[in-house]
Amino acid sequence: MQKDIVVGGVEIKWDLNTGEVLFEGGDVVFFWVSAMKTFFDTINEITGEEATNLVLEATGFRQGIIVGEGFKELKEIDTSNLVKWVSDTYIPAGWGYVRVEKMDVETKNFTLFIKDDWEYKMNKLGDKEKQGIFVPAHYAGVFTGLFGRNFWYKIIEYQNDTNPYTVVEYFPSDKDVQESIWQMARRQEAKQIRQLESLVADKTKMLQDLVKELSSPLIPVLDGIVVVPLIGRYDEDRAEDLIMNTLNNLPKYQAKYVLLDLTGLNKEISPYTAELIDKLGSAARLLGVEVILVGISAELAMVITETLSNLKKI
């Protein structure tokens, strides 16, 4: 059993034996609008709203190119019969009402009035009102396929309770979905870089705080006596942390003596480290605390005696 019907000049055939549905000879399939909503909601759930919008725009545009190229050969569509063809083709296909309201033949600029298309109906089923992107992008692809040059679009207004139509302008343009994909990829890349930079900054701060804590220990060993081990090389930041931490905590321990342990200096004292020791000693003496150097190896003793005369007084 086979059924044929012509609507607005468009031939639709159903072959109930094979299950085929042909729209102007092309194999098609029908979906409920609610089923399409489930499909797009799933994409949004998995990829996020920005990626979903880009998928809809890119898919609509590229599908439109297929339609435009196909009907260009099939119906020989040009500016002379475009107005009638758009309505006659898309209204029978269940895409809602559409008409070409304005057309500039020379510049090939078109203004479409679209009403109650399937995407609008689908979005109306949602909890929050969304604006269509698939259908407007689709017609840009249709014009691209028909005229063999890239078209893009600009939404003038969306259909809502106030506006009865979605009004879209179409025009030749160098912009296409590939550029939109590239821009989104760059935005996603920049977002990931910012997230990584933030993570690195947080981890760096944690490590810096840990280094400060480990680099400036103050160890009470007996009443009135604390030990401050010096480890590794000291730069300006480490030296400042060591001095501030030591001086701020001396009153806490009621220290009378500070033992600066030089064991961890790897048998060398740089002039900067020597200056640090001298500065710390002078500041501690102002607080009434005596500074004593311990953990001095034979090598360090020779260095202090021969080149670091400012430490002899400690």
Coordinates of C-alpha atoms in Angstrom, one line a residue:
M1 CA 0.0 0.0 0.0
Q2 CA 1.4 3.4 -1.0
K3 CA 0.1 6.8 -0.3
D4 CA 0.9 10.0 -2.2
I5 CA 0.1 13.6 -1.5
V6 CA 1.1 17.0 -2.9
V7 CA 1.0 19.9 -0.5
G8 CA 1.9 23.4 -1.9
G9 CA 3.6 21.8 -4.8
V10 CA 5.7 19.5 -2.6
E11 CA 5.3 15.7 -3.1
I12 CA 5.1 13.5 -0.1
K13 CA 5.0 9.7 -0.3
W14 CA 4.4 7.0 2.2
D15 CA 5.3 3.4 1.4
L16 CA 3.7 1.3 4.1
N17 CA 5.3 -1.9 2.9
T18 CA 8.9 -0.6 3.3
G19 CA 8.3 2.1 5.9
E20 CA 9.8 4.8 3.8
V21 CA 8.6 8.4 3.8
L22 CA 9.8 10.5 0.9
F23 CA 9.8 14.3 0.9
E24 CA 10.4 15.4 -2.7
G25 CA 12.1 12.1 -3.2
G26 CA 14.3 12.4 -0.1
D27 CA 14.1 10.0 2.8
V28 CA 12.7 11.7 5.8
V29 CA 11.6 10.9 9.4
F30 CA 9.0 12.5 11.7
F31 CA 9.4 13.3 15.4
W32 CA 7.1 14.8 18.0
V33 CA 8.2 18.3 19.1
S34 CA 8.4 16.9 22.7
A35 CA 10.8 14.2 21.5
M36 CA 13.0 16.8 19.9
K37 CA 13.0 18.7 23.1
T38 CA 14.3 15.6 25.0
F39 CA 17.0 15.2 22.4
F40 CA 18.2 18.8 22.8
D41 CA 17.8 18.8 26.5
T42 CA 20.1 15.8 26.7
I43 CA 22.8 17.5 24.6
N44 CA 22.5 20.5 26.9
E45 CA 22.8 18.3 30.0
I46 CA 26.0 16.7 28.7
T47 CA 27.8 19.6 27.0
G48 CA 26.4 22.8 28.7
E49 CA 24.3 25.6 27.3
E50 CA 27.1 27.4 25.3
A51 CA 28.2 24.2 23.5
T52 CA 24.6 23.2 22.9
N53 CA 23.8 26.5 21.2
L54 CA 26.8 26.2 19.0
V55 CA 25.8 22.6 18.1
L56 CA 22.3 23.8 17.2
E57 CA 23.7 26.7 15.1
A58 CA 26.3 24.6 13.3
T59 CA 23.9 21.7 12.7
G60 CA 21.1 24.0 11.5
F61 CA 23.4 25.8 9.2
R62 CA 25.0 22.7 7.7
Q63 CA 21.6 21.0 7.2
G64 CA 20.4 24.1 5.5
I65 CA 23.3 23.9 3.0
I66 CA 22.2 20.3 2.1
V67 CA 18.7 21.5 1.5
G68 CA 19.7 24.5 -0.5
E69 CA 22.1 22.6 -2.7
G70 CA 19.6 19.8 -3.2
F71 CA 16.7 22.1 -4.2
K72 CA 18.9 24.2 -6.4
E73 CA 19.4 21.3 -8.7
L74 CA 15.9 19.9 -8.2
K75 CA 13.8 23.0 -8.6
E76 CA 16.3 25.5 -10.1
I77 CA 15.7 28.0 -7.3
D78 CA 16.9 31.6 -7.8
T79 CA 15.6 35.0 -6.7
S80 CA 12.7 34.8 -9.2
N81 CA 11.0 31.9 -7.4
L82 CA 12.7 31.9 -4.0
V83 CA 9.8 33.6 -2.2
K84 CA 7.2 31.0 -3.1
W85 CA 9.6 28.1 -2.8
V86 CA 10.5 28.9 0.9
S87 CA 6.9 28.9 2.1
D88 CA 5.8 26.0 -0.1
T89 CA 8.6 23.8 1.1
Y90 CA 8.9 24.5 4.8
I91 CA 5.2 24.9 5.8
P92 CA 4.2 21.4 4.5
A93 CA 7.3 20.0 6.3
G94 CA 6.0 21.1 9.7
W95 CA 8.5 23.9 10.1
G96 CA 5.8 26.5 10.9
Y97 CA 5.0 29.6 8.9
V98 CA 7.7 31.4 7.0
R99 CA 7.8 34.1 4.3
V100 CA 10.4 36.3 2.6
E101 CA 9.1 39.7 3.5
K102 CA 11.9 41.8 2.0
M103 CA 14.4 40.8 -0.7
D104 CA 17.1 42.9 -2.4
V105 CA 18.0 41.1 -5.6
E106 CA 21.2 43.0 -6.2
T107 CA 22.8 42.6 -2.8
K108 CA 20.9 39.3 -2.1
N109 CA 19.8 40.5 1.3
F110 CA 16.7 38.7 2.6
T111 CA 14.4 39.3 5.6
L112 CA 12.4 36.3 6.8
F113 CA 9.3 36.4 9.0
I114 CA 9.1 33.1 10.9
K115 CA 6.2 32.1 13.1
D116 CA 5.4 29.0 15.3
D117 CA 8.3 27.0 14.0
W118 CA 9.1 23.7 15.7
E119 CA 12.0 25.1 17.6
Y120 CA 9.8 27.9 19.0
K121 CA 7.2 25.3 20.1
M122 CA 9.9 23.1 21.6
N123 CA 11.3 25.9 23.6
K124 CA 7.8 26.9 24.9
L125 CA 7.6 23.4 26.5
G126 CA 10.6 24.2 28.8
D127 CA 10.6 25.7 32.2
K128 CA 12.3 28.8 31.1
E129 CA 11.8 30.6 27.8
K130 CA 14.6 30.1 25.3
Q131 CA 15.2 31.8 22.0
G132 CA 15.6 29.8 18.8
I133 CA 18.9 29.4 17.1
F134 CA 18.7 26.2 15.0
V135 CA 15.9 27.4 12.6
P136 CA 17.5 30.9 12.0
A137 CA 20.9 29.3 11.3
H138 CA 19.2 26.7 9.1
Y139 CA 17.8 29.3 6.6
A140 CA 21.3 30.9 6.5
G141 CA 22.6 27.5 5.3
V142 CA 19.7 27.2 2.8
F143 CA 20.7 30.5 1.2
T144 CA 24.3 29.4 1.2
G145 CA 23.5 26.2 -0.6
L146 CA 21.2 27.9 -3.1
F147 CA 23.4 30.8 -4.1
G148 CA 26.9 29.1 -3.7
R149 CA 28.2 31.8 -1.3
N150 CA 28.3 32.1 2.4
F151 CA 25.3 33.7 4.1
W152 CA 24.9 34.7 7.7
Y153 CA 22.1 36.1 9.8
K154 CA 21.0 38.7 12.3
I155 CA 18.0 38.3 14.6
I156 CA 16.0 41.5 14.6
E157 CA 13.4 40.3 17.1
Y158 CA 12.1 37.0 18.5
Q159 CA 8.6 35.7 18.5
N160 CA 7.0 36.2 21.9
D161 CA 3.8 37.4 23.5
T162 CA 4.4 40.8 22.1
N163 CA 6.0 40.0 18.7
P164 CA 4.0 37.6 16.5
Y165 CA 7.0 36.8 14.4
T166 CA 10.7 36.0 14.6
V167 CA 12.3 38.5 12.2
V168 CA 15.7 37.6 10.8
E169 CA 17.9 39.4 8.3
Y170 CA 20.2 37.3 5.9
F171 CA 23.1 38.7 4.0
P172 CA 26.3 37.5 2.3
S173 CA 29.1 37.3 4.8
D174 CA 32.5 35.9 5.4
K175 CA 31.4 34.7 8.9
D176 CA 30.3 31.1 9.2
V177 CA 29.8 28.4 11.9
Q178 CA 33.5 27.4 11.6
E179 CA 34.4 30.8 13.0
S180 CA 31.9 30.4 15.8
I181 CA 33.3 27.0 16.6
W182 CA 36.8 28.5 16.7
Q183 CA 35.8 31.3 18.9
M184 CA 34.1 29.0 21.4
A185 CA 37.1 26.7 21.4
R186 CA 39.3 29.7 22.3
R187 CA 36.9 30.8 25.0
Q188 CA 36.9 27.3 26.5
E189 CA 40.7 27.2 26.2
A190 CA 41.0 30.6 27.9
K191 CA 38.6 29.4 30.7
Q192 CA 40.6 26.3 31.3
I193 CA 43.8 28.3 31.4
R194 CA 42.3 30.7 34.0
Q195 CA 41.1 27.7 36.0
L196 CA 44.6 26.1 35.8
E197 CA 46.2 29.5 36.7
S198 CA 43.9 29.8 39.7
L199 CA 44.7 26.3 40.8
V200 CA 48.5 26.8 40.4
A201 CA 48.2 30.1 42.3
D202 CA 46.4 28.4 45.2
K203 CA 48.9 25.5 45.3
T204 CA 51.8 27.9 45.0
K205 CA 50.5 29.9 48.0
M206 CA 50.1 26.7 50.0
L207 CA 53.6 25.7 49.2
Q208 CA 54.9 29.2 50.0
D209 CA 53.2 29.1 53.3
L210 CA 54.6 25.7 54.0
V211 CA 58.1 26.8 53.0
K212 CA 57.7 29.8 55.3
E213 CA 56.6 27.6 58.1
L214 CA 59.5 25.1 57.6
S215 CA 62.1 27.8 56.8
S216 CA 61.4 29.8 60.0
P217 CA 61.0 27.3 62.8
L218 CA 61.5 28.4 66.4
I219 CA 62.1 25.4 68.7
P220 CA 62.0 25.8 72.5
V221 CA 64.5 23.4 74.1
L222 CA 64.8 24.6 77.8
D223 CA 63.3 27.4 79.8
G224 CA 64.5 30.7 78.3
I225 CA 66.4 28.9 75.4
V226 CA 65.1 28.5 71.8
V227 CA 66.8 27.1 68.8
V228 CA 66.5 28.5 65.3
P229 CA 67.9 26.2 62.6
L230 CA 69.2 27.8 59.4
I231 CA 68.7 25.6 56.3
G232 CA 69.8 26.1 52.8
R233 CA 70.3 29.4 51.0
Y234 CA 68.4 32.6 52.0
D235 CA 67.0 35.2 49.7
E236 CA 65.3 38.5 50.7
D237 CA 61.9 36.9 51.3
R238 CA 63.2 33.9 53.4
A239 CA 65.4 36.2 55.4
E240 CA 62.6 38.6 56.2
D241 CA 60.3 35.7 57.2
L242 CA 63.0 34.3 59.5
I243 CA 63.7 37.6 61.2
M244 CA 60.0 38.5 61.7
N245 CA 59.0 35.0 62.9
T246 CA 61.9 34.8 65.4
L247 CA 61.5 38.3 66.8
N248 CA 57.7 38.1 67.1
N249 CA 58.0 34.8 69.0
L250 CA 60.8 35.5 71.4
P251 CA 58.5 37.2 74.0
K252 CA 56.2 34.3 73.8
Y253 CA 58.8 31.9 75.0
Q254 CA 60.4 34.4 77.4
A255 CA 63.7 33.6 75.7
K256 CA 67.0 34.8 77.0
Y257 CA 69.1 32.9 74.5
V258 CA 68.7 32.1 70.8
L259 CA 70.8 29.3 69.4
L260 CA 71.3 29.8 65.7
D261 CA 72.0 26.3 64.4
L262 CA 74.2 26.5 61.2
T263 CA 74.3 22.7 60.7
G264 CA 72.0 22.9 57.6
L265 CA 74.0 25.5 55.7
N266 CA 75.9 22.9 53.7
K267 CA 79.3 24.0 54.9
E268 CA 79.0 27.5 53.4
I269 CA 77.7 30.9 54.5
S270 CA 77.1 33.4 51.8
P271 CA 77.6 37.1 52.5
Y272 CA 73.8 37.5 52.3
T273 CA 73.3 34.8 55.0
A274 CA 76.0 36.4 57.1
E275 CA 74.2 39.7 56.9
L276 CA 71.0 37.9 57.9
I277 CA 72.7 36.4 61.0
D278 CA 74.2 39.8 61.9
K279 CA 70.8 41.6 61.5
L280 CA 69.0 39.0 63.5
G281 CA 71.6 39.1 66.3
S282 CA 71.4 42.9 66.5
A283 CA 67.7 42.9 66.7
A284 CA 67.5 40.2 69.3
R285 CA 70.0 42.0 71.5
L286 CA 67.7 45.0 71.5
L287 CA 65.1 42.7 73.0
G288 CA 67.6 41.6 75.7
V289 CA 68.2 38.2 74.1
E290 CA 71.7 36.9 73.5
V291 CA 72.4 35.1 70.2
I292 CA 74.8 32.1 70.1
L293 CA 76.0 30.3 67.0
V294 CA 76.0 26.5 67.2
G295 CA 76.5 23.6 64.7
I296 CA 79.7 25.2 63.3
S297 CA 81.9 22.9 61.3
A298 CA 85.6 23.3 60.9
E299 CA 85.1 24.7 57.4
L300 CA 82.5 27.2 58.5
A301 CA 84.8 28.3 61.4
M302 CA 87.6 29.1 58.9
V303 CA 85.2 31.0 56.6
I304 CA 83.8 33.1 59.5
T305 CA 87.3 33.8 60.8
E306 CA 88.8 34.8 57.4
T307 CA 86.0 36.5 55.6
L308 CA 83.0 37.1 57.8
S309 CA 84.5 39.3 60.5
N310 CA 81.1 40.8 61.4
L311 CA 80.1 37.4 62.9
K312 CA 83.0 37.3 65.3
K313 CA 81.1 39.3 67.9
I314 CA 78.3 36.6 68.1

